[in-house]
């Protein structure tokens, strides 16, 4: 098979764009919500040089099996705070992703209404048989982002 499927996932948040962008890019915030249920990001592994050409790194670990680890190494190919970032990624440890085939991750942050933000994720290319699994993973991660933002906004 050929990796030729791009995953597109969108979610509306009732929080200002700079806040949502920061949750995605600031290492100390990202480590608190990234990962599908049953996974977490090791906070000590998160590094990000938040600029064009900057590097990003993080490791996701399965909660019930810490030996299962997925590592993301990336370089920002676009970075416009708080509008969009694009990263060329190399992901290792995920059996559905060929570590020798780079992925592109594009995350757009569009202002909606007074203080809302539409997040649009485009990532790939994936093999057709695993694309849906990764789309569902993003949906679950965006649920965690909603929970994180809700807790952060509470007094």
XYZ file of C-alpha atoms in Angstrom:
155
model
C 0.000 0.000 0.000
C 0.947 3.607 -0.428
C 0.653 6.243 2.269
C -1.685 8.665 0.513
C -4.449 9.612 2.973
C -4.531 12.913 4.821
C -6.486 12.976 8.093
C -8.552 16.119 8.719
C -10.150 16.767 12.117
C -11.838 19.966 13.330
C -13.115 21.088 16.721
C -14.634 24.320 18.015
C -13.407 25.673 21.365
C -14.964 28.515 23.351
C -11.596 29.957 24.290
C -9.507 32.755 22.738
C -7.133 31.764 19.960
C -3.924 32.759 21.814
C -4.909 30.505 24.740
C -5.629 27.510 22.521
C -2.449 28.077 20.476
C -0.381 28.234 23.672
C -1.903 24.980 24.945
C -0.664 23.343 21.722
C 2.808 24.853 21.671
C 4.048 25.606 25.204
C 5.789 22.434 26.435
C 4.508 22.782 29.996
C 0.908 22.995 28.738
C 1.136 20.428 25.961
C 2.410 17.779 28.361
C -0.747 18.132 30.449
C -3.266 17.134 27.792
C -1.614 15.417 24.798
C -2.215 11.720 24.284
C -5.321 9.650 23.731
C -6.998 8.070 26.780
C -4.657 5.424 28.152
C -1.597 7.408 27.080
C 0.340 10.338 28.475
C 3.204 12.540 27.380
C 6.305 12.365 29.563
C 6.671 16.010 30.515
C 10.458 15.788 30.790
C 10.674 14.751 27.105
C 8.850 17.794 25.683
C 11.041 20.359 23.998
C 9.980 22.983 21.492
C 11.851 25.775 19.781
C 8.803 27.882 18.892
C 9.977 29.416 15.618
C 10.361 28.645 11.938
C 13.004 25.915 11.680
C 12.686 25.145 15.388
C 12.724 21.569 16.597
C 10.056 19.775 18.596
C 10.294 16.481 20.494
C 8.003 14.502 22.786
C 7.402 10.915 23.890
C 3.959 9.399 24.496
C 3.817 6.419 26.853
C 1.045 3.858 27.303
C -0.259 4.160 30.870
C -0.572 0.412 31.500
C 2.671 -0.525 29.723
C 5.462 2.050 30.092
C 7.631 0.060 27.670
C 5.246 1.071 24.847
C 6.538 4.433 23.688
C 5.884 6.580 20.628
C 8.429 9.292 19.885
C 7.795 12.363 17.755
C 10.664 14.417 16.363
C 9.680 17.388 14.231
C 10.830 20.618 12.646
C 8.517 23.620 12.270
C 8.219 24.481 8.579
C 5.677 27.253 9.304
C 5.098 29.041 12.590
C 2.746 32.010 12.918
C 1.562 32.595 16.508
C -1.458 32.348 17.054
C -2.639 31.391 13.557
C -0.963 28.198 12.407
C 1.983 25.893 12.744
C 3.184 23.206 10.380
C 5.723 20.560 11.329
C 7.498 17.859 9.388
C 7.438 14.855 11.712
C 9.273 11.601 12.161
C 7.311 9.250 14.398
C 8.842 6.061 15.790
C 7.267 3.327 17.886
C 3.797 3.415 16.271
C 3.244 0.198 14.295
C 0.844 2.035 11.927
C 3.436 4.624 10.899
C 6.564 3.996 8.871
C 9.323 5.928 10.696
C 11.145 6.370 7.389
C 8.226 8.235 5.801
C 7.870 11.749 7.222
C 4.436 13.056 8.109
C 3.255 16.633 7.914
C 1.174 18.066 10.747
C -0.694 21.317 10.070
C -2.723 22.861 12.899
C -4.765 25.981 12.110
C -6.370 28.242 14.723
C -9.231 30.343 13.320
C -11.006 32.959 15.404
C -14.752 32.415 15.577
C -17.152 34.854 17.197
C -15.890 36.991 20.050
C -13.613 34.505 21.821
C -13.969 31.180 20.036
C -11.354 29.179 18.166
C -11.794 26.584 15.453
C -8.884 24.128 15.467
C -8.273 22.288 12.207
C -5.736 19.461 12.118
C -4.416 18.055 8.842
C -1.894 15.233 9.132
C -0.473 12.602 6.830
C 0.065 10.901 4.567
C -1.158 7.703 6.209
C -1.679 4.242 4.842
C -5.423 3.922 4.066
C -5.957 1.103 6.576
C -4.680 3.160 9.565
C -5.914 6.662 8.680
C -9.253 6.263 10.478
C -7.533 5.043 13.639
C -5.361 8.170 13.716
C -8.334 10.462 12.997
C -10.129 8.938 16.002
C -6.983 9.441 18.086
C -6.995 13.160 17.255
C -10.675 13.411 18.195
C -9.906 11.831 21.575
C -6.943 14.145 22.116
C -9.125 17.162 21.347
C -11.539 15.960 24.042
C -8.610 16.006 26.453
C -7.701 19.509 25.277
C -11.284 20.634 26.006
C -11.036 19.193 29.523
C -7.649 20.851 30.031
C -8.857 24.256 28.836
C -12.010 24.000 30.974
C -9.953 23.226 34.078
C -7.488 25.984 33.368
C -10.259 28.547 32.945
C -11.859 27.645 36.287
C -11.105 29.978 39.192
